[in-house]
Coordinates of C-alpha atoms and ligand atoms in Angstrom, one line a residue:
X68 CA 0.0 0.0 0.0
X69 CA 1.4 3.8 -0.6
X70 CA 0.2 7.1 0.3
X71 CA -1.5 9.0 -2.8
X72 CA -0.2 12.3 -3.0
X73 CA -3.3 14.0 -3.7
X74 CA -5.8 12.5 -0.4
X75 CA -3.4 10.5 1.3
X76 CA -5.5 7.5 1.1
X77 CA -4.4 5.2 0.4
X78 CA -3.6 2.7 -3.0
X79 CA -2.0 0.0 -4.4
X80 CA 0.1 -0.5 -7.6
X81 CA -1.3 -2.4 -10.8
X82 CA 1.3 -2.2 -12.6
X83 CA 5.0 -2.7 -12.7
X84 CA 7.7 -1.7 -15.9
X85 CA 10.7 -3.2 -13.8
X86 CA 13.8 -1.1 -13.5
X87 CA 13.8 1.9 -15.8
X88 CA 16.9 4.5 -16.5
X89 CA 15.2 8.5 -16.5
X90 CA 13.6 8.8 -19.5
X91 CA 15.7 11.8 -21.0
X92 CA 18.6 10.3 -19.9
X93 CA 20.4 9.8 -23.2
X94 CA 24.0 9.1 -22.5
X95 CA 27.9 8.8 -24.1
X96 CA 29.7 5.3 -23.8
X97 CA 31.7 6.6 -20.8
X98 CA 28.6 7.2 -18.7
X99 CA 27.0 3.4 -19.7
X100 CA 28.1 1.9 -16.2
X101 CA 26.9 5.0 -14.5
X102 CA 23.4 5.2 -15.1
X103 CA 20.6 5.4 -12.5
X104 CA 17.6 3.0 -12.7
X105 CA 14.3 2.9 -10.1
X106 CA 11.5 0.8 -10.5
X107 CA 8.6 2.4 -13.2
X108 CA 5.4 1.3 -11.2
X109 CA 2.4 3.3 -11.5
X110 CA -1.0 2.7 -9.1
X111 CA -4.7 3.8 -9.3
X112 CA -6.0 5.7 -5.8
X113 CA -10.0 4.5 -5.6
X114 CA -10.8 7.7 -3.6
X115 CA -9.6 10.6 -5.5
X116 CA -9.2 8.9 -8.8
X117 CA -5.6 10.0 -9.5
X118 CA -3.5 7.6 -11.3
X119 CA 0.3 8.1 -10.3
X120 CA 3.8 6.8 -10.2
X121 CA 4.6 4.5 -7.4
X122 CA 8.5 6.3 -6.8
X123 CA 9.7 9.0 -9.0
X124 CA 13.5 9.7 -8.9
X125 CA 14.7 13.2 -7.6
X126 CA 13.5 15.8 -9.5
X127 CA 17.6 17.4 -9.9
X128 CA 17.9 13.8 -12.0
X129 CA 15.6 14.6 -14.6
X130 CA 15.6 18.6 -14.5
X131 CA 18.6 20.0 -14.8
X132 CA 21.5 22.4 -16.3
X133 CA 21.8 19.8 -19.9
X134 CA 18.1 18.9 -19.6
X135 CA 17.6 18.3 -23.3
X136 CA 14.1 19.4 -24.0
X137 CA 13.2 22.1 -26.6
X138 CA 9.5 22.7 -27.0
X139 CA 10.2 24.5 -29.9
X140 CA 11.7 22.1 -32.6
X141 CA 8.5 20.9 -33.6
X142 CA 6.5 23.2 -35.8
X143 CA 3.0 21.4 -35.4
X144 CA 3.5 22.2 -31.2
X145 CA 4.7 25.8 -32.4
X146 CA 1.2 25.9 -34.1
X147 CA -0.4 24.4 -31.5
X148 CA 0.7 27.0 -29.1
X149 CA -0.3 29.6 -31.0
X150 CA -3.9 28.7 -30.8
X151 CA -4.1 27.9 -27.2
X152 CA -2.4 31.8 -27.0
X153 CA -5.1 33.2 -29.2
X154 CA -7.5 31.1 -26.7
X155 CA -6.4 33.0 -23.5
X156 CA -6.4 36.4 -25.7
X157 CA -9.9 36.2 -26.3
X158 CA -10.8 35.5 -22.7
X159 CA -8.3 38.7 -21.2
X160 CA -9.2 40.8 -24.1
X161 CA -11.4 43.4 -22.6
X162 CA -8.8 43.4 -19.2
X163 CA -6.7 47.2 -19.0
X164 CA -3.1 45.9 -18.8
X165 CA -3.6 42.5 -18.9
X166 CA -0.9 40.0 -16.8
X167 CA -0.6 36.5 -18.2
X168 CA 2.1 33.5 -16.8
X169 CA 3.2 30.4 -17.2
X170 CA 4.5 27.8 -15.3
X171 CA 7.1 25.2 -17.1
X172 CA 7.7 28.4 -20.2
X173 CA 10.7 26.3 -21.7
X174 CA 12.0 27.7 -24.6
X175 CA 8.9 30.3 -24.6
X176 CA 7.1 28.5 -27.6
X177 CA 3.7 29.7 -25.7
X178 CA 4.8 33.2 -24.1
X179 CA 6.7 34.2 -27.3
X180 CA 2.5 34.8 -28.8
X181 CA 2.4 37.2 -25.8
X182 CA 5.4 38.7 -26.1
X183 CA 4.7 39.5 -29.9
X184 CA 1.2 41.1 -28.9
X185 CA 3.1 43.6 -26.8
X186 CA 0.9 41.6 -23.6
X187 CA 2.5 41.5 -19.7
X188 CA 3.9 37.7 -19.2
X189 CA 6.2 35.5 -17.3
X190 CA 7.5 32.7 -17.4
X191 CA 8.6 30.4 -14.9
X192 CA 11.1 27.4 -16.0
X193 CA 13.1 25.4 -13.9
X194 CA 15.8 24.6 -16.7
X195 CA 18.5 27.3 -16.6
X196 CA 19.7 26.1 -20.2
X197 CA 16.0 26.3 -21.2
X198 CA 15.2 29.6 -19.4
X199 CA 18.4 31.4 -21.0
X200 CA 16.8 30.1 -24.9
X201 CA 13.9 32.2 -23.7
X202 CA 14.8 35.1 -22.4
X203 CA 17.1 35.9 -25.1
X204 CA 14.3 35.9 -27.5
X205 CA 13.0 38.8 -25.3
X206 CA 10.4 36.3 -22.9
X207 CA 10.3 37.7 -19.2
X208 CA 11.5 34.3 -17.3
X209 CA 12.4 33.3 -13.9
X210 CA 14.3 30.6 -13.4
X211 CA 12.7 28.7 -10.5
X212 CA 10.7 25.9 -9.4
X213 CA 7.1 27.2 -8.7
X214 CA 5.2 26.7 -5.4
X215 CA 3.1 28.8 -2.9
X216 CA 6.0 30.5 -1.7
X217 CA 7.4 31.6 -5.4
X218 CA 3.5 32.8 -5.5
X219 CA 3.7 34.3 -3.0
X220 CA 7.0 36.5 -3.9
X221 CA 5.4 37.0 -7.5
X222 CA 2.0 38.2 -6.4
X223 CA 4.0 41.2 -4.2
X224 CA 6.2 41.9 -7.2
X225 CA 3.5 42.1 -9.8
X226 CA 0.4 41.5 -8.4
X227 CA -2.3 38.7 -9.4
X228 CA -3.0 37.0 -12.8
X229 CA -5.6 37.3 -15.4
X230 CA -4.4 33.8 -16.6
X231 CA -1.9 31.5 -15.8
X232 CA -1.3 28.4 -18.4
X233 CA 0.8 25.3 -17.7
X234 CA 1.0 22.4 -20.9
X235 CA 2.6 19.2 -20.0
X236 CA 3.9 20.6 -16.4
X237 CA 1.5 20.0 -14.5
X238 CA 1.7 16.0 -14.6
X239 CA 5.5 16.3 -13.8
X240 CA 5.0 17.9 -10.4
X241 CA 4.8 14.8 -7.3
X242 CA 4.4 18.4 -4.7
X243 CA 1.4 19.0 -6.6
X244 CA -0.7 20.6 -4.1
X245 CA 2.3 23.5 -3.5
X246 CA 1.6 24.5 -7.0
X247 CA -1.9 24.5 -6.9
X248 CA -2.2 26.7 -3.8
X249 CA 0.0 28.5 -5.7
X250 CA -2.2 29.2 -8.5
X251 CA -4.7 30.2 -5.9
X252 CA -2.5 32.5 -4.5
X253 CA -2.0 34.3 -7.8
X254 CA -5.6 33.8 -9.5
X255 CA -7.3 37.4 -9.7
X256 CA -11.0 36.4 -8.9
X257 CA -12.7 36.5 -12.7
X258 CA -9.1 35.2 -13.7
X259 CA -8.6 31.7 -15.4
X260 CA -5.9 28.8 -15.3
X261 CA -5.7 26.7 -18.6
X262 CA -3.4 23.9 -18.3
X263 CA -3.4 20.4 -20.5
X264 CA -1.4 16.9 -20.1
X265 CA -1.9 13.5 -21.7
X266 CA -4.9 12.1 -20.8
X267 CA -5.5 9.5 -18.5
X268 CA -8.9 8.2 -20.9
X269 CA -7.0 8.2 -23.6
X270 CA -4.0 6.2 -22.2
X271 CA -6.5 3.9 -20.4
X272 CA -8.0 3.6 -24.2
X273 CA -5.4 3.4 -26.6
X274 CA -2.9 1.4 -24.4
X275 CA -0.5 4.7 -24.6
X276 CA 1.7 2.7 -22.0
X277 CA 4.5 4.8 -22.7
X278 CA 3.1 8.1 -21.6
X279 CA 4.3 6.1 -18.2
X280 CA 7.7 7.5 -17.2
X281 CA 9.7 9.2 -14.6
X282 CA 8.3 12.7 -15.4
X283 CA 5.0 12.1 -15.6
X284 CA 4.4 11.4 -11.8
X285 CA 0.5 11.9 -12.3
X286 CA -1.6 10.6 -15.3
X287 CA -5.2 13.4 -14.7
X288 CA -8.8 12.8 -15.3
X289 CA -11.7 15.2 -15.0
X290 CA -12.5 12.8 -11.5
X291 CA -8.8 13.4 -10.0
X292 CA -8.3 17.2 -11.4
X293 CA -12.1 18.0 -10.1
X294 CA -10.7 16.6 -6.6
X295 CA -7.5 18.4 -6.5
X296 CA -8.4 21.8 -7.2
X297 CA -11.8 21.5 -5.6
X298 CA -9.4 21.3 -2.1
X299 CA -7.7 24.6 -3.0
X300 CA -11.5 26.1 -3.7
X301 CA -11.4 26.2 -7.5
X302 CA -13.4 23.9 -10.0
X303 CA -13.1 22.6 -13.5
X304 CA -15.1 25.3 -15.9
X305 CA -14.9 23.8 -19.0
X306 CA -12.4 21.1 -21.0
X307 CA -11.2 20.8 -24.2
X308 CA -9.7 17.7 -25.6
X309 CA -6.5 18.1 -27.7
X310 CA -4.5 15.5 -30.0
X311 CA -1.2 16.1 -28.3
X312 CA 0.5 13.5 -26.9
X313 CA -1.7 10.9 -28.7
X314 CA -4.1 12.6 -26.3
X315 CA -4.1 14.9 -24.1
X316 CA -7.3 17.2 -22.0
X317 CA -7.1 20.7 -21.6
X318 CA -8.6 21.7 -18.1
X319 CA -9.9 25.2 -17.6
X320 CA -10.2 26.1 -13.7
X321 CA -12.0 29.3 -12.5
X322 CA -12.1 30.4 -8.7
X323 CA -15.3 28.1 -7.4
X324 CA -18.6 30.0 -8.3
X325 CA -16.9 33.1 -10.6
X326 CA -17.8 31.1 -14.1
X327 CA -20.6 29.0 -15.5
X328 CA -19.6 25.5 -16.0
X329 CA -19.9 23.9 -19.7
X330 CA -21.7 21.2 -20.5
X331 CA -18.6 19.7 -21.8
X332 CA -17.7 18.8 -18.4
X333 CA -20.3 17.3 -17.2
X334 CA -20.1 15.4 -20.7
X335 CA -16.6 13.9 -20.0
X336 CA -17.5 12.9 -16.4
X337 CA -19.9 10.3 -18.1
X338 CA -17.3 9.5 -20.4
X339 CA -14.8 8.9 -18.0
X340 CA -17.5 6.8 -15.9
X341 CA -18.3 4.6 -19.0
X342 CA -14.5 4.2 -19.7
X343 CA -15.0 2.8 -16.2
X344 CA -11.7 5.2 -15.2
X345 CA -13.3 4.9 -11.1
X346 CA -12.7 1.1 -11.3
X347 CA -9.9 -0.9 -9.9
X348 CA -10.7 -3.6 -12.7
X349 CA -10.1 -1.2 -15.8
X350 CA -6.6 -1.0 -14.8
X351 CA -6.1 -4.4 -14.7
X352 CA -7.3 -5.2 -17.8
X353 CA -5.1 -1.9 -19.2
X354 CA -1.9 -4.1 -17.5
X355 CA -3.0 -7.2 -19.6
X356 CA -3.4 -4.5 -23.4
X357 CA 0.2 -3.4 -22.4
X358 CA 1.9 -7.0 -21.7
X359 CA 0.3 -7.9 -25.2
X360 CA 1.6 -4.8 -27.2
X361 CA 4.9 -5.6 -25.9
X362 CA 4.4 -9.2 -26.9
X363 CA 3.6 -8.1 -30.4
X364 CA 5.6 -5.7 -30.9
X365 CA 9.2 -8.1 -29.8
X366 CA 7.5 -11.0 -32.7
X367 CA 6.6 -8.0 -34.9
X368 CA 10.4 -6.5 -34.9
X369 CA 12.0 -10.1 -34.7
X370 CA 10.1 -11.0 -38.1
X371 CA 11.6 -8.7 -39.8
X372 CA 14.9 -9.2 -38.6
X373 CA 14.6 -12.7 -39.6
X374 CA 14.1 -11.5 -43.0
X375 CA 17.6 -9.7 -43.2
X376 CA 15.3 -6.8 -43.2
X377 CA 16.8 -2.9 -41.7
X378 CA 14.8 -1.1 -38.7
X379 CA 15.5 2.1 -37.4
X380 CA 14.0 4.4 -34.7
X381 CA 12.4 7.4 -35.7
X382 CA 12.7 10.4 -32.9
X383 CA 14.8 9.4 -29.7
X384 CA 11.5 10.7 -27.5
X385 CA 11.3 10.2 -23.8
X386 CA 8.9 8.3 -24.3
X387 CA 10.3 5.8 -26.5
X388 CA 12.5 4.7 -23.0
X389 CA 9.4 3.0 -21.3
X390 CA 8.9 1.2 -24.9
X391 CA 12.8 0.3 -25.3
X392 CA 13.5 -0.9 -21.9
X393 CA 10.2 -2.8 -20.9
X394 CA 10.2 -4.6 -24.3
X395 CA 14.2 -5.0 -24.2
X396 CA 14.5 -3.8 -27.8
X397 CA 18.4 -2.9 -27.7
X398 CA 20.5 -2.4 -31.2
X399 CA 20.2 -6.0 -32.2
X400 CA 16.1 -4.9 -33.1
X401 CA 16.4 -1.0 -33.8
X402 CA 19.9 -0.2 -36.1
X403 CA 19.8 3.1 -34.6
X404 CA 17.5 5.9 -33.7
X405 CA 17.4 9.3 -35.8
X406 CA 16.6 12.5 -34.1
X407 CA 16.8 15.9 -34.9
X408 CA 18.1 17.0 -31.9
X409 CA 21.8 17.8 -31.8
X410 CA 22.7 17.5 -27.9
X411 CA 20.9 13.8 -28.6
X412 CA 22.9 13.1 -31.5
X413 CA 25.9 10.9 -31.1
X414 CA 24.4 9.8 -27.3
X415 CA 22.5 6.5 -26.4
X416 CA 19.4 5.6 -25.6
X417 CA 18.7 5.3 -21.9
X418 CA 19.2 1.6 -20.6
X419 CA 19.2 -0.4 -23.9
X420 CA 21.9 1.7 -25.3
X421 CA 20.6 2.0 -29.1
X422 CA 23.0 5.0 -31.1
X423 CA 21.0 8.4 -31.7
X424 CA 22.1 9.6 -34.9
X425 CA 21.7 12.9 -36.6
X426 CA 18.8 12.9 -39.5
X427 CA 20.5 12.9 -42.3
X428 CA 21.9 9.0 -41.7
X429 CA 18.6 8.5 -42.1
X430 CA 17.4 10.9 -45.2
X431 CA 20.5 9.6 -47.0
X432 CA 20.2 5.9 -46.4
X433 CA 16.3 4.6 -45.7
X434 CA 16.0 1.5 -44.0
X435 CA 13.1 -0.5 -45.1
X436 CA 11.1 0.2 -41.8
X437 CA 11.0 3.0 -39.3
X438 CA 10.0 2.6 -35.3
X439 CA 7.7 5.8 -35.0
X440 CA 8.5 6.7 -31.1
X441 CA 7.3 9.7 -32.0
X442 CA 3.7 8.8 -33.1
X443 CA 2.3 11.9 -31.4
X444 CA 3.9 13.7 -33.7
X445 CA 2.8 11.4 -36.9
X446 CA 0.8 14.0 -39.0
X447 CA 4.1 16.3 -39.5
X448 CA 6.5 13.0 -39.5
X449 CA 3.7 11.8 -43.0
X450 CA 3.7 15.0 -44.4
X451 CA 7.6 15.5 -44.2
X452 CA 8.8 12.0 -45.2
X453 CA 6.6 11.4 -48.3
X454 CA 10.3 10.4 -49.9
X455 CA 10.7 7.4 -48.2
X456 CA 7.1 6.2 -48.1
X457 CA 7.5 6.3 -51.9
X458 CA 10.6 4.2 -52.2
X459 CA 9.0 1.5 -50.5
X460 CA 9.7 2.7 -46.7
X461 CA 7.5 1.5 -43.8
X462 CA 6.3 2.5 -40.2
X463 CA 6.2 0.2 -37.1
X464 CA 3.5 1.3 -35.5
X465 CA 2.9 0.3 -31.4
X466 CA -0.5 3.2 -31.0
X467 CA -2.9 2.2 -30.8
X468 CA -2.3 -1.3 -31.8
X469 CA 0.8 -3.1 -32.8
X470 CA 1.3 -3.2 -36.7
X471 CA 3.2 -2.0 -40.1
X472 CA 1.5 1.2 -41.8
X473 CA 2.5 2.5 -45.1
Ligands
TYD1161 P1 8.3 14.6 -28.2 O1 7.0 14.3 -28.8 O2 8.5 15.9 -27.6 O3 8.6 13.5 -27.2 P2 8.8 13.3 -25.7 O4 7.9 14.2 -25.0 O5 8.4 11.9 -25.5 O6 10.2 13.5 -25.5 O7 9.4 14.3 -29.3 C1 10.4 15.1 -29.6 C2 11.6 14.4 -30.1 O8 11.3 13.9 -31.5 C3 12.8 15.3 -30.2 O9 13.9 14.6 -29.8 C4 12.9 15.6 -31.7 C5 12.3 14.4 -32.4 N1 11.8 14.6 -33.7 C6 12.5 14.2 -34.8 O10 13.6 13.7 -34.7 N2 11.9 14.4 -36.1 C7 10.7 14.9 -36.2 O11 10.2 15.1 -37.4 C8 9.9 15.3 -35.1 C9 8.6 15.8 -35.2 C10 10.5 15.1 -33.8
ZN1162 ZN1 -6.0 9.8 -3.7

């Protein structure tokens, strides 16, 4: 039994990925012997509905001075940004001096839409690296970890918020109740949060077993959001489900009683009942989708290896380290994984050690199948590698079911 974060009820764990290396942890050669593993286990709490990580390593492990993360290489999340921007414009536009923040502001791929409309932001990002990328592009950062006390600080400096917005933070953060006290804290009354994560319905659904890492220490439904904020006096107003992440929800919170609540709420409570998200029993039929994917996608890649045929990695994802390391799928399976990202390039992949290798090895040499890690991303990855698909190329596909497209 363990202690859920959110009540402190408490739960019990349903399912277990054995020892796991961080998920962004791509290494040199030297550091192979090094590396730090903990055991990925996840576990359902009956009582507030939150699905979360057994143990999570120290945050300084996975945040930190080289942490390799760059929101803004992908153009299709540059776009995606830009909307939810224009979004929280609409809702501040008749506010005199309007103050908008965000919590987790990277590179500044969302607060760069403020910044442009001349519009009073900050950031807040942990990552010094990251932070620097931003405010040299002119984004007002701080380089901190949020809570009530970095709230409170803020709130004296530059008073309360007309909106504060968070995308893929919030899930990261195990002292979750700090930050949302801090939100409190900061909220002006008719003021709105907007934050979205991968979501826990369609995870549940599409057996998206590697949204499970280190990082993502929560995994939120309507159910476990409702509960959390509804401690700190706030309610869900309205959500809006986005394709991000092969999934993800975007929760808009308003002090309790200052907005009307949408019908889309209530709407995705009874989804989320029918999905059967409250029930012990959905989670262990989730446990037996993932073993099976695994199981399919091992034959699946050691088919074609029997064939003498070439398979390489497409994206070296954090994700892709819950896929590598519970399946075991080391070099022998994957020739090598291309990524776009240069810091990755020339590294490993965490625990199974595959090569990450610049783009071009693969643009200038197509295997005859790719491994799309990055399947979140698959709408830009179609529309960019037409090439390949036309010489024959192939994608390994693991979401939602195991199988070769193309
Ligand atoms: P992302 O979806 O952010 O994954 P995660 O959150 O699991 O890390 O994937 C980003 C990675 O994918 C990043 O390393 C860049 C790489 N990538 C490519 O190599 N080529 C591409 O066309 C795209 C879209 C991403
Ligand atoms: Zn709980």
């Amino acid at each position: 039994m363990h202690q859920c974060r959110i009540c402190k009820g408490s739960y019990e764990s349903f399912i277990s990925f054995g020892k796991m290396p961080i998920a962004n942890g791509f290494l040199r050669s030297e550091e192979f012997g090094k590396e730090y593993f903990f055991e990925l286990a996840t576990g359902f709490c009956p009582k507030c509905g939150m699905v979360q990580l057994i143990d999570q390593p120290n945050r300084d492990m996975m945040f930190h001075e080289n942490y390799a993360f760059f929101s803004s290489t992908s153009s299709f999340m540059k776009q995606h940004f830009k909307e939810f921007a224009e979004l929280i414009m609409q809702d501040i536009r008749q506010k005199s001096h309007p103050f908008v923040m965000e919590i987790g502001s990277n590179d500044g791929i969302m607060l760069q839409n403020f910044a442009k409309a001349k519009i009073r932001h900050l950031g807040i990002e942990p990552s010094a690296n990251v932070a620097k990328v931003a405010i040299e592009n002119g984004i007002d950062t701080i380089s901190e970890f949020f809570d009530e006390q970095l709230a409170e600080k803020i709130k004296a400096k530059y008073g309360q918020a007309d909106a504060i917005v968070a995308a893929n933070v919030m899930c990261h953060i195990p002292t979750i109740h700090s930050v949302v006290e801090g939100y409190r804290i900061l909220l002006k009354p008719d003021g709105i949060i907007m934050f979205e994560d991968p979501y826990l319905g369609d995870i549940i659904e599409n057996t998206l077993y590697d949204q499970i890492y280190d990082e993502h220490v929560f995994l939120f439904s309507v159910a476990s959001i409702g509960y959390l904020f509804g401690e700190h006096g706030m309610e869900i107003v309205d959500v809006i489900p986005q394709t991000t992440h092969g999934g993800s929800m975007r929760y808009v919170i308003a002090h309790k009683g200052a907005r009307k609540i949408s019908q889309r709420v209530i709407d995705q409570q009874e989804k989320e009942k029918q999905l059967g998200l409250h029930l012990p029993q959905t989670y262990m039929q989730f446990r037996k989708n993932v073993e099976n994917s695994r199981d399919e996608l091992v034959q699946l890649l050691k088919d074609i290896k029997k064939q003498g045929k070439r398979v390489v990695g497409y994206a070296a994802t954090s994700k892709s380290t819950t896929i590598n390391n519970y399946c075991g799928i080391t070099s022998e399976l994957v020739e090598y994984i291309s990524d776009t990202t240069p810091i990755k390039q020339g590294k490993f992949s965490p625990g199974t050690h595959i090569p990450v290798k610049a783009y071009e090895n693969f643009k200038n040499n197509y295997p005859e199948y790719a491994l799309l890690y990055a399947y979140n991303h698959s709408k830009e990855i179609m529309a960019k590698e037409q090439d390949f698909m036309a010489k024959g190329g192939k994608w390994i596909t693991y979401v939602p079911k195991v199988g070769v497209l193309g």
